[in-house]
Amino acid sequence: MAEAQTARQVGARLPEPPPHFAGRRAELARLREEVGRPAFGARPAGPDGAADPTRVLVVAGRPGSGRTALALHFAHGVAADYPDGQFFVRLGEPGGGPVPAGRVARQLLAALGEPAGRRPLAEREGAAEANADSAHPDCAALRTALAGRRALLLLDDVRTAEQLGALLPQAPGCLVVAVTAGPLTGIADARPCVLGGLEVRTALSLLIGLAGETRVVCDPVAARGLVESLACHPTALRLVGGWLRTRPAASVADARQLLAETPPRVSLLKQPGAAQRDTEPLRRAFDLVYDGLGAPAARLLRLLTIAPAGRAEPRTAAALLGCPVDTAAGHLASLAEQELLNPRPQPPGPAGGRADDGYELPECLRGPLAGLLAADRAAETELARARLLERLVRLLTSCVHRIAPGGGPEPEPLPAPLRFGSAAEAWRWLDRELPVLRSAVRIAVADGALDGLAMRLATTLVRALPLWAGDAEAVSADLYELHGTILELAARGGKVRQQAAALVNLGDLHARAGEHARALERYRAALGPARSVEDQVAVCRILEAVAGAYRASGDLVRAADWYGRAMALRRSRGEHAEELRLLGRMAATHTAQGRHGEALRDYRGAAALARKLGDPIGATLALLGVARVQEVSGNTEQALRTQREALVAARALPDERVGSRLQALVLVRMAEALERAGDPSGARAQREQAAALGLPGSRGGGRESARTGAAAPVSE
């Protein structure tokens, strides 16, 4: 799907820089100078193909220092020098630890349109991925994909040098800009740019941009005193500027006086000394703005600390607060007007920058707000969390149905303000909210109090991810993690049926990855739970999956045994269409073993059952299977007679179009048998007849045509 590919490639594109960026000319000039400076010990590519590593620039500053805004402004300024792409990824979980390097690499590979690295599925998540290992296959695949390209990677909120080192490509034409809170020792020739406060002139310019020129110009002494009292801290200035912007009657002197009089409400950091002093201006500015909020807006701001990834748009904010969507939208806009929320970063394009694209909580405010939320009633906070998860489940279900109607039962209609107006709107929402949805599952599982809602969200996300990616293989590691989560939740809640289903799904992912031994472990582990709840449908499915895994791994004896068990159960349940399909698989397995007598018995049984079921196509394909076994056992004449019988059956089909194609297929099979028997002229005559009936590939392409026919279950 074109929409899916676009969604994957837009997901890590460089967003537009935030508004109200001011100053930092010296820092920008230094960064540009560092890009042009030769690397320490630079050398050309040698005979072994080794070349200098990627240039790394480090923008270091505490949260709230404007470090990401500076990095984005710089990146857009040099973007034209990197025509192979400019990408933005956050390496820190909001309020949590580092994002695994392998997950970041997969996100960048998807944006580049490249496949992920190969590693057994069980090793792609959990402890193996939690370590920032440059040998991780997805990190290695990223380095390969970037080799020879000129691309720019802006890696925001880098937590450790090891995490960054795992993602660095060996590509001299690339540039990596790492945004971090402190020095990244261990990264060779990294170019640090450490941010402090703004210059006074720049701080005044920022205040004018937010509060308007009149109040600043009319009282320049108070304005200068205000910015100096805030140590020219960018985020503190933005908060006070937003406070003034929403209070036209207040003067700069009023703001300065209130800042001095407002008693401390929260501590932004627990660290003593210089770190605490550095955050004091931000603490005072936050207290001033927070004290002026109405109760609902303040409550919503506190609740955003439990919102996945610290993000919210009107629909999810309404669920957190338990209010109408329009009311929540008004609160979000008001908080953003006072600089307490940031507009969510948007990639360039016509969809970016709309108010309904949502907002995110500044990381520097998360700590104090989480402390304030802890004073609220725990039951009310848990109820808000439950409302949010329920809303996400319903929105995702509706989104999936809008994108792929008919893929499941009709979801319960959403209220009008929550509905998606078109499939395009649903696509945009899914692309934008996918990190939120993934984070919501992880948070809910860790919380442990809302397992039912977490299970519903995870199972719906399993349906959504392949739609977003375009195919299941592209997100196999993500699906593996989700099915593992579902298994954990089912085990925790004693839901045996769901445990069996999760184990089967994990086995299917292993099987698709060619990991048949691991698939067998999962399938056989699922068999006990399925039998314990007498889920015969699941048991049949598992028996067949075990047989298929044995067959794929070359153990044909066990494959035939398990196909026999599955077939016996299907027969006892009266599921004759499934029995017919399994007869074909049994026959193909016996043929591969060289057990021709049993294969003939299976194919003939399939032909008889197909006739009994009124399935002439199935009966004809089963006859072709009989003919193939007869030929490989040395009875060519007998095989040709059986094929003529199949040709007569195909001609008798009432559907002329289907009958013609089936006749052509039989003729191609006859031609192949004649070629193997040494009769090229007879084979040519059969192919000409098949071509006249319009079978693609019948002129010399019989092998492909035979494969097409063999896909039918009864003639495998």
XYZ file of C-alpha atoms in Angstrom:
716
model
C 0.000 0.000 0.000
C 1.320 3.415 -0.927
C -0.074 4.918 2.275
C 1.767 2.345 4.382
C 5.118 2.993 2.713
C 4.644 6.742 3.075
C 3.767 6.348 6.759
C 6.915 4.347 7.439
C 9.165 6.812 5.627
C 7.614 9.951 7.165
C 7.833 8.538 10.706
C 11.499 9.565 11.246
C 11.725 12.601 8.964
C 13.226 15.788 10.324
C 10.418 17.901 11.865
C 10.092 21.620 11.457
C 11.974 23.690 14.066
C 9.801 25.095 16.873
C 8.561 28.697 16.714
C 10.072 31.558 18.739
C 13.654 30.410 18.214
C 15.979 33.298 19.077
C 19.693 33.940 19.267
C 22.294 31.201 19.584
C 24.213 32.761 16.674
C 27.580 31.901 18.226
C 26.527 28.290 18.823
C 25.147 27.924 15.288
C 28.330 29.392 13.821
C 30.423 27.005 15.879
C 28.413 23.991 14.737
C 28.753 25.024 11.089
C 32.475 25.542 11.587
C 32.832 22.098 13.155
C 31.143 20.447 10.167
C 33.789 21.906 7.868
C 36.745 21.170 10.133
C 38.762 18.076 9.117
C 38.386 15.111 11.405
C 41.247 14.333 13.768
C 43.586 11.964 11.933
C 41.469 12.076 8.781
C 42.485 9.699 6.010
C 41.065 8.589 2.672
C 39.496 5.208 2.150
C 42.151 2.516 2.116
C 42.514 -0.684 0.081
C 40.361 -2.504 2.591
C 37.526 -0.029 1.947
C 37.788 1.435 5.470
C 37.241 5.171 5.666
C 36.788 7.818 8.311
C 33.738 7.455 10.566
C 30.762 9.754 10.427
C 31.238 13.279 11.761
C 29.485 13.612 15.160
C 28.390 16.933 16.662
C 27.158 16.996 20.269
C 24.680 19.604 21.502
C 24.793 19.372 25.293
C 22.470 21.128 27.711
C 20.009 20.474 30.494
C 16.353 19.870 29.605
C 14.769 23.253 29.022
C 17.962 24.838 27.689
C 16.654 24.867 24.114
C 19.073 22.160 23.011
C 16.639 20.357 20.673
C 15.416 23.632 19.161
C 19.011 24.624 18.404
C 19.796 21.231 16.875
C 16.683 21.355 14.660
C 17.435 24.913 13.556
C 21.004 23.919 12.682
C 19.901 20.723 10.907
C 17.491 22.606 8.655
C 20.244 25.049 7.838
C 22.544 22.312 6.506
C 19.846 19.929 5.191
C 20.592 20.732 1.550
C 24.099 19.272 1.982
C 22.595 15.866 2.802
C 20.321 14.999 -0.139
C 19.911 11.326 0.785
C 17.709 12.174 3.755
C 17.434 14.013 7.054
C 16.083 11.995 9.961
C 15.045 12.685 13.561
C 14.732 10.040 16.278
C 14.449 10.290 20.053
C 16.678 7.935 21.997
C 15.039 8.453 25.384
C 11.695 7.224 26.669
C 9.707 10.109 28.200
C 10.375 9.944 31.909
C 12.141 6.628 31.456
C 15.314 4.966 30.254
C 17.025 4.755 26.892
C 15.269 3.382 23.841
C 17.024 0.141 22.752
C 19.473 0.839 19.938
C 18.035 -1.989 17.822
C 14.568 -0.444 17.946
C 15.955 2.944 16.892
C 17.883 1.305 14.047
C 14.722 -0.410 12.789
C 12.875 2.907 12.814
C 15.625 4.512 10.733
C 15.788 1.532 8.372
C 12.041 1.788 7.805
C 12.422 5.502 7.043
C 15.175 4.652 4.565
C 13.002 1.956 2.968
C 15.536 -0.735 3.895
C 14.905 -4.161 5.494
C 15.830 -4.852 9.093
C 18.785 -7.049 9.999
C 18.425 -10.773 10.463
C 18.464 -12.297 13.933
C 16.355 -15.036 15.550
C 13.111 -13.417 16.664
C 13.546 -14.320 20.315
C 16.821 -12.375 20.406
C 15.419 -9.149 18.930
C 13.625 -7.975 22.051
C 14.183 -8.035 25.771
C 17.605 -8.260 27.325
C 19.414 -8.841 24.048
C 18.098 -5.611 22.581
C 18.219 -3.583 25.778
C 22.000 -3.461 25.508
C 23.341 -0.835 23.111
C 25.378 -3.259 21.029
C 26.944 -2.137 17.758
C 26.892 -5.792 16.665
C 23.086 -5.853 16.799
C 21.934 -6.941 13.323
C 19.631 -3.956 12.903
C 22.472 -1.576 13.816
C 24.724 -3.385 11.356
C 22.019 -3.184 8.699
C 21.715 0.556 9.337
C 25.449 1.039 8.822
C 25.237 -0.898 5.571
C 22.242 1.112 4.385
C 24.004 4.432 5.079
C 27.312 3.455 3.491
C 27.992 5.717 0.537
C 25.064 8.018 1.338
C 24.974 11.641 2.408
C 22.391 11.636 5.182
C 21.840 13.631 8.358
C 20.761 11.918 11.594
C 19.515 14.080 14.458
C 19.453 11.838 17.530
C 17.597 13.600 20.334
C 17.864 12.868 24.059
C 20.863 10.539 23.797
C 21.314 8.893 27.181
C 24.715 7.154 26.928
C 27.769 7.077 24.697
C 27.228 3.332 24.178
C 23.709 3.927 22.896
C 24.995 6.526 20.418
C 28.019 4.456 19.388
C 25.805 1.517 18.405
C 24.017 3.714 15.851
C 26.983 5.519 14.284
C 27.493 4.621 10.615
C 30.928 4.281 9.040
C 30.031 6.803 6.358
C 32.130 9.973 6.003
C 29.387 11.588 3.921
C 26.899 11.438 6.796
C 26.493 13.802 9.734
C 25.188 12.838 13.177
C 23.928 15.546 15.543
C 23.520 14.129 19.056
C 21.454 16.050 21.617
C 22.237 15.109 25.206
C 22.266 16.339 28.792
C 25.991 15.889 29.344
C 29.289 14.909 27.761
C 29.445 11.699 25.746
C 32.878 10.356 26.585
C 34.043 7.519 24.417
C 32.788 8.901 21.086
C 35.894 9.580 19.017
C 36.329 13.159 17.739
C 32.839 14.232 18.881
C 32.371 18.013 18.674
C 30.580 19.295 21.811
C 28.582 22.520 21.895
C 27.541 23.189 25.499
C 24.535 25.459 26.037
C 24.068 27.898 28.886
C 21.690 30.829 29.217
C 20.889 33.217 26.396
C 22.462 36.620 25.958
C 20.428 39.426 27.533
C 19.618 40.958 24.150
C 18.429 37.612 22.834
C 16.424 36.953 25.999
C 14.643 40.300 25.573
C 13.948 39.464 21.930
C 12.434 36.118 22.972
C 10.260 37.881 25.577
C 9.088 40.407 22.953
C 8.212 37.590 20.545
C 5.968 35.998 23.154
C 4.494 38.917 25.122
C 4.551 41.644 22.502
C 6.823 44.639 22.090
C 4.792 47.328 23.858
C 5.134 46.138 27.450
C 8.849 45.433 27.087
C 9.671 48.753 25.386
C 7.565 50.757 27.842
C 9.481 49.402 30.853
C 12.954 48.350 29.647
C 14.437 48.400 33.158
C 11.840 45.955 34.497
C 12.209 43.805 31.377
C 15.973 43.589 31.767
C 15.606 42.856 35.455
C 13.088 40.119 34.643
C 15.275 38.277 32.157
C 18.321 38.597 34.407
C 16.367 37.270 37.396
C 15.582 34.215 35.261
C 19.271 33.853 34.316
C 18.172 34.173 30.650
C 16.954 30.549 30.887
C 15.111 29.798 27.587
C 12.250 27.710 28.958
C 11.762 29.949 31.998
C 11.527 32.946 29.659
C 9.028 31.122 27.462
C 6.842 30.291 30.466
C 6.821 33.878 31.732
C 6.318 35.161 28.185
C 3.329 32.847 27.792
C 1.963 34.023 31.136
C 2.180 37.647 29.955
C 0.700 36.802 26.556
C -2.463 35.415 28.157
C -2.775 38.391 30.549
C -2.826 41.578 28.455
C -3.428 43.780 31.508
C -0.342 42.517 33.372
C 2.935 44.420 33.088
C 6.496 43.135 32.997
C 6.978 44.627 36.456
C 3.960 42.627 37.707
C 5.543 39.434 36.445
C 8.856 40.269 38.079
C 7.224 41.045 41.408
C 5.120 37.869 41.391
C 8.171 35.789 40.562
C 9.884 37.189 43.621
C 6.852 36.655 45.864
C 5.682 33.218 44.682
C 6.651 30.603 47.299
C 8.347 27.422 46.013
C 5.815 24.795 44.988
C 7.989 22.078 43.499
C 11.609 21.089 43.096
C 12.579 20.333 39.537
C 15.640 18.347 40.490
C 16.730 16.476 43.586
C 20.377 17.308 42.897
C 22.148 19.783 45.172
C 24.653 22.449 44.253
C 25.079 23.871 40.762
C 22.481 21.611 39.173
C 19.831 22.844 41.599
C 20.854 26.476 41.082
C 20.651 26.027 37.300
C 16.998 24.964 37.578
C 15.911 27.603 40.090
C 14.769 30.101 37.390
C 12.729 27.356 35.713
C 11.166 26.358 39.032
C 10.065 29.919 39.808
C 8.666 30.470 36.305
C 6.765 27.185 36.448
C 5.272 27.999 39.852
C 4.090 31.381 38.574
C 2.319 29.952 35.532
C 0.926 26.863 37.279
C -0.607 28.916 40.089
C -2.593 30.890 37.520
C -4.232 27.844 35.934
C -7.842 26.887 36.431
C -8.489 23.607 38.225
C -9.441 21.550 35.101
C -6.455 22.794 33.078
C -4.077 22.134 35.985
C -5.563 18.657 36.420
C -5.112 17.893 32.718
C -1.513 19.115 32.833
C -0.772 16.793 35.744
C -2.486 13.865 34.027
C -0.362 14.313 30.917
C 2.499 12.762 32.894
C 0.684 9.415 32.600
C -0.120 9.916 28.909
C 2.022 7.569 26.782
C 5.099 9.401 25.509
C 3.755 12.529 27.225
C 1.635 13.239 24.150
C -1.995 14.160 23.779
C -4.431 15.345 21.186
C -8.001 16.438 21.916
C -9.539 12.964 21.698
C -7.123 11.375 24.172
C -6.985 14.452 26.426
C -10.778 14.302 26.702
C -10.484 10.729 27.940
C -7.880 11.668 30.547
C -9.977 14.510 31.922
C -13.387 12.885 31.377
C -14.796 15.820 29.428
C -16.070 16.583 25.894
C -13.506 16.742 23.107
C -14.124 20.438 22.443
C -13.493 21.254 26.096
C -10.266 19.253 26.117
C -9.152 20.973 22.912
C -9.693 24.335 24.591
C -7.626 23.326 27.626
C -4.791 22.032 25.428
C -4.752 25.224 23.389
C -4.721 27.316 26.565
C -1.829 25.334 28.050
C 0.093 25.628 24.797
C -0.593 29.378 24.694
C 1.107 29.612 28.082
C 4.056 27.541 26.803
C 3.283 24.653 29.180
C 2.876 22.328 26.197
C 4.784 22.149 22.946
C 3.099 21.536 19.596
C 4.033 18.022 18.567
C 6.984 18.127 16.132
C 5.715 17.712 12.583
C 7.559 16.556 9.480
C 7.507 19.003 6.575
C 4.370 18.778 4.485
C 0.803 19.979 4.208
C -0.385 17.963 7.219
C 2.111 19.464 9.659
C 1.407 22.094 12.226
C -2.365 21.691 12.609
C -3.786 22.129 16.099
C -5.376 18.678 16.024
C -1.956 17.111 15.480
C -1.581 17.319 19.236
C 0.867 18.453 21.852
C 3.559 17.020 24.037
C 4.744 17.716 27.544
C 8.195 19.348 27.820
C 10.535 16.828 29.408
C 11.829 19.433 31.884
C 8.303 19.767 33.378
C 7.568 16.055 33.697
C 9.268 15.638 37.075
C 7.506 18.443 38.947
C 4.132 17.573 37.442
C 4.540 13.903 38.370
C 5.241 15.044 41.932
C 2.079 17.136 41.939
C 0.041 14.241 40.508
C 1.214 12.003 43.344
C -0.760 14.218 45.724
C -4.016 13.539 43.832
C -6.337 10.704 44.791
C -4.889 7.457 43.441
C -8.323 6.118 42.463
C -9.045 9.160 40.298
C -5.688 8.847 38.559
C -6.296 5.148 37.898
C -9.730 5.948 36.482
C -8.159 8.507 34.135
C -5.630 5.902 33.005
C -8.450 3.430 32.327
C -10.431 6.007 30.333
C -7.366 6.757 28.235
C -6.687 3.089 27.438
C -10.355 2.502 26.577
C -10.302 5.536 24.271
C -7.113 4.344 22.550
C -8.608 0.887 22.005
C -11.766 2.318 20.449
C -9.885 4.816 18.300
C -7.474 2.167 17.041
C -10.296 -0.282 16.307
C -12.168 2.385 14.369
C -8.967 3.401 12.557
C -8.244 -0.179 11.445
C -11.813 -0.616 10.232
C -11.625 2.660 8.307
C -8.340 1.693 6.651
C -9.313 -1.919 5.892
C -13.113 -2.255 5.990
C -14.355 -5.806 6.101
C -11.288 -7.060 7.946
C -13.265 -7.746 11.099
C -16.554 -7.123 12.854
C -18.056 -3.639 12.607
C -16.790 -1.662 15.625
C -19.130 0.165 17.943
C -19.714 3.633 16.407
C -17.726 6.429 17.985
C -19.303 9.750 18.947
C -19.131 12.250 16.095
C -16.152 14.280 17.451
C -14.063 11.086 17.675
C -14.749 9.663 14.217
C -12.314 9.551 11.325
C -13.745 11.447 8.387
C -11.829 9.468 5.769
C -9.316 6.679 5.295
C -6.629 9.326 4.736
C -7.376 10.867 8.126
C -7.213 7.416 9.730
C -3.825 6.804 8.065
C -2.475 10.093 9.390
C -3.733 9.332 12.896
C -2.179 5.848 12.905
C 1.165 7.125 11.671
C 1.176 9.949 14.225
C -0.073 7.905 17.199
C 1.804 4.642 16.662
C 4.601 5.527 19.136
C 1.900 6.518 21.646
C 0.075 3.221 21.172
C 3.240 1.148 21.575
C 4.195 3.111 24.669
C 0.680 2.722 26.089
C 0.932 -1.071 25.879
C 4.307 -1.133 27.642
C 3.149 1.244 30.384
C -0.096 -0.661 30.969
C 1.715 -3.996 31.219
C 4.225 -2.576 33.699
C 1.425 -0.977 35.739
C -0.388 -4.312 36.058
C -3.723 -2.843 37.164
C -5.463 -2.722 33.769
C -4.516 -6.000 32.130
C -7.852 -6.403 30.335
C -7.534 -3.075 28.549
C -3.847 -3.715 27.870
C -4.780 -7.039 26.251
C -7.395 -5.398 24.026
C -4.999 -2.670 22.949
C -2.207 -5.150 22.192
C -4.455 -7.435 20.124
C -5.822 -4.499 18.134
C -2.298 -3.229 17.565
C -1.417 -6.666 16.157
C -4.025 -6.030 13.448
C -2.893 -2.465 12.830
C 0.877 -2.909 12.497
C 0.892 -4.972 9.266
C -1.480 -2.443 7.693
C 0.839 0.405 8.665
C 3.965 -1.368 7.437
C 2.434 -2.808 4.267
C 3.281 -6.410 5.248
C 3.799 -8.447 8.403
C 7.440 -9.293 7.681
C 8.481 -5.643 7.973
C 7.235 -5.522 11.581
C 7.880 -9.131 12.608
C 9.980 -8.101 15.623
C 7.267 -5.692 16.786
C 4.602 -8.368 16.341
C 6.756 -10.834 18.248
C 7.012 -8.380 21.141
C 3.239 -7.790 21.101
C 2.377 -11.498 21.039
C 4.857 -12.020 23.880
C 3.055 -9.271 25.788
C -0.313 -10.916 25.127
C 1.113 -14.231 26.378
C 2.345 -12.543 29.562
C -1.016 -10.865 30.171
C -2.930 -14.089 29.494
C -0.723 -16.045 31.899
C -1.080 -13.333 34.532
C -4.854 -13.403 34.226
C -5.223 -17.179 33.931
C -6.718 -16.895 30.423
C -5.754 -20.277 29.039
C -7.426 -19.889 25.635
C -5.556 -16.627 24.999
C -2.294 -18.253 26.113
C -2.722 -20.947 23.486
C -3.528 -18.385 20.785
C -0.484 -16.265 21.680
C 1.800 -19.306 21.574
C 0.448 -20.265 18.158
C 0.988 -16.740 16.849
C 4.551 -16.734 18.173
C 5.096 -20.092 16.495
C 3.771 -18.717 13.206
C 6.270 -15.842 13.369
C 9.117 -18.297 13.984
C 7.916 -20.450 11.091
C 7.785 -17.497 8.696
C 11.329 -16.598 9.757
C 12.505 -20.140 8.999
C 13.070 -20.934 12.695
C 11.229 -24.235 12.617
C 12.691 -25.724 15.818
C 11.518 -22.686 17.812
C 8.174 -22.823 16.009
C 7.732 -26.426 17.111
C 8.446 -25.466 20.725
C 5.756 -22.798 20.620
C 3.173 -24.977 18.862
C 3.653 -27.933 21.187
C 3.514 -25.631 24.213
C 0.138 -24.366 22.931
C -1.348 -27.840 22.575
C -1.828 -28.484 26.298
C -3.659 -25.224 27.062
C -5.906 -25.647 24.010
C -6.858 -29.193 25.041
C -7.430 -28.160 28.665
C -10.215 -25.783 27.620
C -11.487 -28.235 24.965
C -10.896 -25.734 22.158
C -11.035 -28.263 19.339
C -10.739 -25.601 16.638
C -7.430 -24.478 18.133
C -6.283 -28.066 18.610
C -6.882 -28.801 14.923
C -4.986 -25.686 13.951
C -2.066 -26.571 16.241
C -1.831 -30.184 15.051
C -1.616 -28.958 11.468
C 0.950 -26.288 12.384
C 3.156 -28.899 14.109
C 2.946 -31.072 10.992
C 3.876 -28.151 8.777
C 6.879 -27.291 10.951
C 8.115 -30.874 10.840
C 7.636 -30.926 7.071
C 9.521 -27.641 6.619
C 12.408 -28.917 8.753
C 12.653 -32.115 6.687
C 11.204 -34.568 9.214
C 8.630 -36.079 6.864
C 7.833 -39.098 9.069
C 6.654 -36.912 11.949
C 4.978 -34.526 9.498
C 2.851 -37.365 8.102
C 2.029 -38.549 11.627
C 0.818 -35.103 12.756
C -1.086 -34.479 9.525
C -2.840 -37.775 10.205
C -3.810 -36.663 13.711
C -5.131 -33.348 12.406
C -7.081 -35.078 9.650
C -8.639 -37.581 12.041
C -9.831 -34.773 14.310
C -11.243 -32.801 11.369
C -13.079 -35.907 10.163
C -14.545 -36.559 13.629
C -15.848 -32.993 13.697
C -17.441 -33.343 10.271
C -15.150 -30.657 8.759
C -14.854 -32.351 5.397
C -13.527 -29.386 3.447
C -10.603 -29.186 5.902
C -10.212 -32.965 5.703
C -9.945 -32.651 1.913
C -7.185 -30.045 2.222
C -5.262 -32.188 4.717
C -5.528 -35.235 2.453
C -3.662 -33.236 -0.174
C -0.931 -32.321 2.321
C -0.663 -35.892 3.520
C -0.355 -37.080 -0.077
C 2.374 -34.518 -0.841
C 4.291 -35.589 2.277
C 4.023 -39.281 1.391
C 5.156 -38.504 -2.151
C 8.229 -36.693 -0.836
C 8.997 -39.727 1.347
C 8.739 -42.050 -1.655
C 5.753 -43.836 -0.098
C 3.893 -43.891 -3.392
C 1.230 -46.395 -2.446
C 0.077 -44.297 0.503
C 0.261 -41.128 -1.600
C -1.986 -42.725 -4.258
C -4.427 -43.755 -1.572
C -4.516 -40.209 -0.172
C -5.017 -38.535 -3.565
C -7.715 -41.006 -4.594
C -9.425 -40.487 -1.257
C -9.253 -36.750 -1.861
C -10.798 -37.134 -5.320
C -13.655 -39.239 -3.928
C -14.282 -36.828 -1.065
C -14.256 -33.855 -3.444
C -16.885 -35.496 -5.638
C -18.975 -36.231 -2.545
C -18.726 -32.582 -1.525
C -19.718 -31.415 -5.009
C -16.264 -29.943 -5.691
C -15.348 -30.923 -9.264
C -12.308 -28.603 -9.277
C -10.910 -30.301 -6.184
C -11.577 -33.720 -7.720
C -9.747 -32.739 -10.928
C -6.737 -31.416 -9.003
C -6.644 -34.597 -6.927
C -6.520 -36.627 -10.171
C -3.513 -34.566 -11.231
C -1.897 -35.534 -7.931
C -2.627 -39.200 -8.661
C -1.034 -38.824 -12.100
C 2.083 -37.208 -10.659
C 2.594 -40.069 -8.173
C 2.045 -42.621 -10.931
C 4.685 -40.913 -13.079
C 7.345 -40.671 -10.353
C 6.755 -44.333 -9.529
C 7.528 -45.234 -13.181
C 4.010 -45.697 -14.603
C 4.066 -42.981 -17.285
C 1.327 -44.504 -19.448
C -0.929 -44.885 -16.464
C -0.187 -41.280 -15.483
C -1.163 -40.047 -18.961
C -4.446 -41.963 -18.774
C -5.216 -40.369 -15.409
C -4.410 -36.939 -16.851
C -6.825 -37.553 -19.736
C -9.448 -38.450 -17.142
C -8.716 -35.147 -15.405
C -9.028 -33.336 -18.756
C -12.479 -34.819 -19.320
C -13.508 -33.718 -15.824
C -12.228 -30.174 -16.482
C -14.201 -29.948 -19.726
C -17.369 -30.900 -17.854
C -17.161 -27.934 -15.491
C -20.191 -25.615 -15.802
C -18.108 -22.449 -15.390
C -16.527 -22.049 -18.825
C -13.800 -19.624 -17.708
C -12.655 -21.789 -14.788
C -13.006 -24.915 -16.936
C -10.776 -23.449 -19.666
C -8.024 -22.556 -17.218
C -8.200 -25.954 -15.565
C -8.069 -27.684 -18.964
C -5.000 -25.619 -19.849
C -3.350 -26.619 -16.581
C -4.001 -30.316 -17.233
C -2.607 -29.969 -20.775
C 0.571 -28.379 -19.416
C 0.967 -31.242 -16.946
C 0.513 -33.701 -19.797
C 3.138 -31.816 -21.825
C 5.614 -32.020 -18.945
C 5.001 -35.759 -18.569
C 5.527 -36.276 -22.308
C 8.769 -34.257 -22.228
C 10.087 -36.388 -19.388
C 9.037 -39.498 -21.344
C 11.010 -38.331 -24.408
C 8.099 -37.255 -26.651
C 8.829 -33.563 -27.474
C 6.389 -33.422 -30.424
C 3.519 -34.680 -28.277
C 4.474 -32.216 -25.549
C 4.502 -29.378 -28.092
C 1.007 -30.263 -29.230
C -0.315 -30.191 -25.655
C 1.319 -26.799 -24.993
C -0.197 -25.336 -28.129
C -3.649 -26.440 -26.985
C -2.985 -24.954 -23.539
C -1.845 -21.659 -25.096
C -5.024 -21.523 -27.186
C -6.995 -21.737 -23.933
C -5.080 -18.720 -22.583
C -3.006 -20.118 -19.696
C -0.162 -17.664 -18.946
C 3.276 -19.262 -19.348
C 2.013 -22.292 -21.285
C 4.454 -21.604 -24.120
C 7.583 -22.949 -22.487
C 6.557 -21.818 -19.003
C 5.033 -25.051 -17.888
C 6.998 -25.226 -14.667
C 5.491 -21.973 -13.403
C 2.034 -23.117 -14.505
C 2.505 -26.369 -12.678
C 3.387 -24.487 -9.535
C 0.224 -22.444 -9.915
C -1.803 -25.632 -10.060
C 0.064 -27.231 -7.203
C -0.995 -24.417 -4.911
C -4.408 -26.050 -4.728
C -4.563 -27.864 -1.391
C -5.467 -31.316 -2.695
C -2.602 -31.520 -5.177
C 0.341 -30.434 -3.058
